[in-house]
Short mmCIF file of C-alpha atoms in Angstrom, two decimals:
data_model
loop_
_atom_site.label_atom_id
_atom_site.label_comp_id
_atom_site.label_asym_id
_atom_site.label_seq_id
_atom_site.Cartn_x
_atom_site.Cartn_y
_atom_site.Cartn_z
CA GLN T 125 2.27 -10.82 -6.07
CA SER T 126 1.13 -7.32 -5.14
CA VAL T 127 0.04 -4.77 -7.74
CA LEU T 128 2.10 -2.03 -6.08
CA THR T 129 5.81 -2.76 -5.59
CA GLN T 130 7.66 -2.08 -2.37
CA ALA T 131 11.09 -3.18 -1.19
CA PRO T 132 10.59 -5.89 1.45
CA SER T 133 12.86 -4.24 3.99
CA ALA T 134 14.47 -0.99 5.03
CA SER T 135 16.54 0.08 8.00
CA GLY T 136 17.98 3.09 9.72
CA THR T 137 19.51 4.29 12.95
CA PRO T 138 17.80 6.56 15.47
CA GLY T 139 17.67 10.15 14.27
CA GLN T 140 18.24 9.19 10.65
CA ARG T 141 15.92 9.91 7.73
CA VAL T 142 14.64 6.91 5.80
CA THR T 143 12.54 6.68 2.66
CA ILE T 144 10.21 3.89 1.62
CA SER T 145 9.14 3.71 -2.01
CA CYS T 146 6.05 2.39 -3.75
CA SER T 147 5.89 1.82 -7.48
CA GLY T 148 2.74 1.38 -9.54
CA SER T 149 1.26 2.22 -12.90
CA SER T 150 -0.95 4.74 -14.64
CA SER T 151 -4.10 2.89 -13.56
CA ASN T 152 -3.34 3.32 -9.88
CA ILE T 153 -0.66 5.69 -8.57
CA GLY T 154 -0.40 7.56 -11.87
CA ASN T 155 -4.04 8.69 -11.80
CA ASN T 156 -5.15 8.27 -8.20
CA TYR T 157 -4.22 9.18 -4.67
CA VAL T 158 -1.73 7.17 -2.62
CA TYR T 159 -2.23 6.15 1.00
CA TRP T 160 0.25 4.86 3.56
CA TYR T 161 -0.46 2.58 6.51
CA GLN T 162 1.70 1.71 9.48
CA GLN T 163 1.30 -1.70 11.09
CA LEU T 164 2.99 -2.08 14.43
CA PRO T 165 3.76 -5.66 15.49
CA GLY T 166 0.63 -7.61 16.39
CA THR T 167 -1.76 -4.76 15.66
CA ALA T 168 -4.10 -3.62 12.91
CA PRO T 169 -2.80 -1.16 10.31
CA GLN T 170 -3.33 2.53 10.94
CA LEU T 171 -3.70 5.34 8.42
CA LEU T 172 -0.47 7.33 8.25
CA ILE T 173 -0.78 9.40 5.07
CA TYR T 174 -3.82 10.06 2.88
CA ARG T 175 -4.19 11.69 -0.53
CA ASN T 176 -0.45 11.45 -1.28
CA ASP T 177 0.87 13.85 1.35
CA GLN T 178 -1.78 14.59 3.98
CA ARG T 179 -1.34 13.57 7.60
CA PRO T 180 -4.34 12.66 9.77
CA SER T 181 -4.49 14.47 13.07
CA GLY T 182 -2.19 12.83 15.59
CA VAL T 183 0.40 11.66 13.07
CA PRO T 184 3.75 13.37 13.78
CA ASP T 185 5.15 15.68 11.11
CA ARG T 186 8.22 13.40 11.03
CA PHE T 187 6.16 11.39 8.56
CA SER T 188 5.69 12.81 5.07
CA GLY T 189 4.43 11.50 1.76
CA SER T 190 5.03 12.45 -1.83
CA LYS T 191 4.11 11.27 -5.29
CA SER T 192 5.69 11.64 -8.69
CA GLY T 193 4.29 10.01 -11.78
CA THR T 194 3.63 6.36 -11.04
CA SER T 195 5.71 6.22 -7.86
CA ALA T 196 5.23 7.40 -4.31
CA SER T 197 7.43 7.71 -1.26
CA LEU T 198 7.06 7.80 2.49
CA ALA T 199 9.78 9.63 4.37
CA ILE T 200 10.41 9.30 8.07
CA SER T 201 12.76 11.82 9.61
CA GLY T 202 14.23 11.75 13.10
CA LEU T 203 13.81 7.97 13.17
CA ARG T 204 12.72 6.54 16.52
CA SER T 205 12.65 2.99 17.84
CA GLU T 206 8.85 3.05 17.95
CA ASP T 207 8.79 3.56 14.18
CA GLU T 208 9.85 -0.07 13.72
CA ALA T 209 6.86 -1.50 11.87
CA ASP T 210 5.56 -2.67 8.52
CA TYR T 211 4.55 0.07 6.10
CA TYR T 212 2.07 -0.45 3.28
CA CYS T 213 1.12 1.78 0.38
CA ALA T 214 -2.33 1.59 -1.19
CA ALA T 215 -4.15 3.26 -4.04
CA TRP T 216 -7.38 3.26 -5.93
CA ASP T 217 -6.98 1.39 -9.21
CA ASP T 218 -8.97 1.96 -12.40
CA SER T 219 -8.12 -1.38 -13.99
CA VAL T 220 -9.62 -4.84 -13.63
CA THR T 221 -7.41 -5.51 -10.60
CA GLY T 222 -9.10 -2.70 -8.67
CA PRO T 223 -10.60 -0.75 -7.27
CA VAL T 224 -8.17 -0.91 -4.34
CA VAL T 225 -4.63 -2.29 -4.46
CA PHE T 226 -1.89 -2.60 -1.85
CA GLY T 227 1.86 -2.81 -1.94
CA GLY T 228 3.53 -5.88 -0.49
CA GLY T 229 4.76 -3.95 2.51
CA THR T 230 8.15 -2.78 3.76
CA LYS T 231 9.46 -3.92 7.12
CA LEU T 232 11.36 -1.06 8.72
CA THR T 233 14.02 -1.99 11.26
CA VAL T 234 15.49 0.62 13.57
CA LEU T 235 19.05 -0.49 14.26
CA GLN M 1460 -14.71 7.70 17.89
CA VAL M 1461 -15.66 4.83 15.62
CA GLN M 1462 -14.84 1.30 16.73
CA LEU M 1463 -15.11 -1.90 14.72
CA GLN M 1464 -15.24 -5.39 16.16
CA VAL M 1465 -14.90 -8.56 14.10
CA SER M 1466 -16.59 -11.71 15.28
CA GLY M 1467 -16.89 -15.23 13.93
CA PRO M 1468 -15.38 -18.72 14.06
CA GLY M 1469 -11.62 -19.00 14.24
CA LEU M 1470 -11.56 -22.39 12.53
CA VAL M 1471 -13.26 -23.40 9.29
CA LYS M 1472 -13.02 -26.71 7.46
CA PRO M 1473 -11.85 -26.84 3.85
CA SER M 1474 -14.65 -26.50 1.27
CA GLU M 1475 -16.95 -24.90 3.86
CA THR M 1476 -18.05 -21.27 4.21
CA LEU M 1477 -16.19 -18.67 6.24
CA SER M 1478 -18.59 -16.19 7.85
CA LEU M 1479 -17.60 -13.07 9.76
CA THR M 1480 -19.47 -10.07 11.11
CA CYS M 1481 -18.17 -6.59 11.83
CA THR M 1482 -20.06 -4.60 14.44
CA VAL M 1483 -19.66 -0.83 14.25
CA SER M 1484 -20.00 1.51 17.22
CA GLY M 1485 -19.55 5.26 17.41
CA ASP M 1486 -20.70 5.72 13.82
CA SER M 1487 -23.55 4.65 11.59
CA THR M 1488 -23.21 2.09 8.83
CA SER M 1489 -25.68 4.29 6.96
CA SER M 1490 -22.71 6.48 6.15
CA TYR M 1491 -19.48 5.71 4.34
CA TYR M 1492 -18.37 2.48 2.74
CA TRP M 1493 -17.31 -0.54 4.77
CA SER M 1494 -14.52 -2.91 3.73
CA TRP M 1495 -13.05 -6.29 4.42
CA ILE M 1496 -9.28 -6.75 4.19
CA ARG M 1497 -7.21 -9.83 5.01
CA GLN M 1498 -3.61 -10.65 5.80
CA PRO M 1499 -2.24 -14.20 5.54
CA PRO M 1500 0.26 -15.03 8.29
CA GLY M 1501 3.55 -13.27 7.63
CA LYS M 1502 2.28 -11.72 4.41
CA GLY M 1503 0.83 -8.46 3.12
CA LEU M 1504 -2.62 -6.94 2.98
CA GLU M 1505 -5.29 -7.87 0.46
CA TRP M 1506 -8.44 -5.82 -0.06
CA LEU M 1507 -11.44 -8.16 -0.36
CA GLY M 1508 -14.34 -5.82 -1.04
CA TYR M 1509 -16.55 -3.04 0.27
CA ILE M 1510 -20.24 -2.31 0.70
CA PHE M 1511 -22.29 0.88 0.84
CA TYR M 1512 -25.34 1.18 3.08
CA THR M 1513 -27.59 0.82 0.03
CA GLY M 1514 -26.21 -2.69 -0.40
CA THR M 1515 -24.05 -1.81 -3.38
CA THR M 1516 -20.86 -3.82 -3.30
CA ASN M 1517 -17.51 -3.90 -5.04
CA ILE M 1518 -15.63 -7.18 -4.74
CA ASN M 1519 -12.00 -8.00 -5.50
CA PRO M 1520 -12.14 -9.61 -8.96
CA SER M 1521 -10.03 -12.53 -7.75
CA LEU M 1522 -12.72 -13.45 -5.20
CA ARG M 1523 -15.88 -12.40 -7.02
CA SER M 1524 -17.12 -15.96 -7.49
CA ARG M 1525 -16.76 -16.90 -3.81
CA LEU M 1526 -17.28 -13.75 -1.75
CA THR M 1527 -20.49 -12.09 -0.61
CA ILE M 1528 -20.64 -8.94 1.52
CA SER M 1529 -23.89 -7.81 3.12
CA ILE M 1530 -24.98 -5.08 5.51
CA ASP M 1531 -27.62 -4.75 8.24
CA THR M 1532 -27.92 -1.08 9.09
CA SER M 1533 -30.51 -1.78 11.78
CA LYS M 1534 -27.86 -3.71 13.72
CA ASN M 1535 -25.01 -1.47 12.56
CA GLN M 1536 -23.22 -4.52 11.20
CA PHE M 1537 -21.82 -5.76 7.93
CA SER M 1538 -20.79 -9.30 7.09
CA LEU M 1539 -18.59 -11.43 4.90
CA LYS M 1540 -19.25 -14.90 3.52
CA LEU M 1541 -16.47 -16.67 1.65
CA ASN M 1542 -17.39 -20.08 0.32
CA SER M 1543 -15.37 -23.10 -0.77
CA VAL M 1544 -12.44 -22.10 1.42
CA THR M 1545 -8.99 -23.65 1.20
CA SER M 1546 -5.83 -23.28 3.28
CA ALA M 1547 -4.99 -20.24 1.12
CA ASP M 1548 -7.84 -18.41 2.85
CA THR M 1549 -6.15 -18.72 6.25
CA ALA M 1550 -5.55 -15.13 7.33
CA VAL M 1551 -6.27 -12.39 9.80
CA TYR M 1552 -9.47 -10.75 8.58
CA TYR M 1553 -9.97 -7.04 9.23
CA CYS M 1554 -12.96 -4.81 8.73
CA ALA M 1555 -12.47 -1.11 8.06
CA ARG M 1556 -14.40 2.09 7.51
CA THR M 1557 -13.77 3.31 4.00
CA THR M 1558 -14.03 6.83 2.61
CA LEU M 1559 -13.11 8.41 -0.69
CA VAL M 1560 -10.83 10.86 1.15
CA ASN M 1561 -9.03 8.59 3.63
CA LEU M 1562 -9.57 5.16 2.08
CA PHE M 1563 -9.37 2.89 5.18
CA ASP M 1564 -9.37 5.28 8.12
CA SER M 1565 -10.54 3.08 10.99
CA TRP M 1566 -9.82 -0.62 11.40
CA GLY M 1567 -11.14 -3.39 13.58
CA GLN M 1568 -8.71 -5.44 15.62
CA GLY M 1569 -8.77 -8.34 13.18
CA THR M 1570 -9.48 -12.00 13.75
CA LEU M 1571 -7.42 -15.00 12.71
CA VAL M 1572 -9.36 -17.56 10.70
CA THR M 1573 -7.64 -20.87 10.09
CA VAL M 1574 -8.84 -23.22 7.39
CA SER M 1575 -8.05 -26.75 8.48
CA ALA M 1576 -9.71 -30.12 8.81
#
């Protein structure tokens, strides 16, 4: 059971905008930054979003992150087939479960 | 560009010790923190722990009694030892560079470790 809660699956059609959510608590998302990772099939995860809404160089601006209270969201606009992957949120955690916690992951299917 | 390479046995017997090494190139282990993360087959990611070049570690509370992380800056490597393994420890093990800004910003390719007799 993951500390951060994500829906196990999401889907969309090419060109569509999809949102993936991540829910936590005051000890993690509420008081710390949120990070998002993309894991393409058979590969290691890659950093997609850092510090809630910042994109590393090379990440398309189709990907955006936001945070509100104890929840965070990853939005993907102009959905493409190559976006089909697992997406994980992560955060620093100030409680005994920390200091780093992950969400259970959301498998995004491009229909 | 930093690269991380995990090495170690792919098969470990139950009750024995799982040992892995992560070799870093393109960066110095005398900077940043360095983490271990695992992913059981078909499941999500679990942070195991990290180490600073000084040897200071922070270990996932759920594994604190079984997990040791060490670093050898002269070889630009850091290592994991997980003792008394069971089938629940079967997973792909990743190493990753860790920073306060980016969290895990560079990952190794991962290695599958199977715990089986």
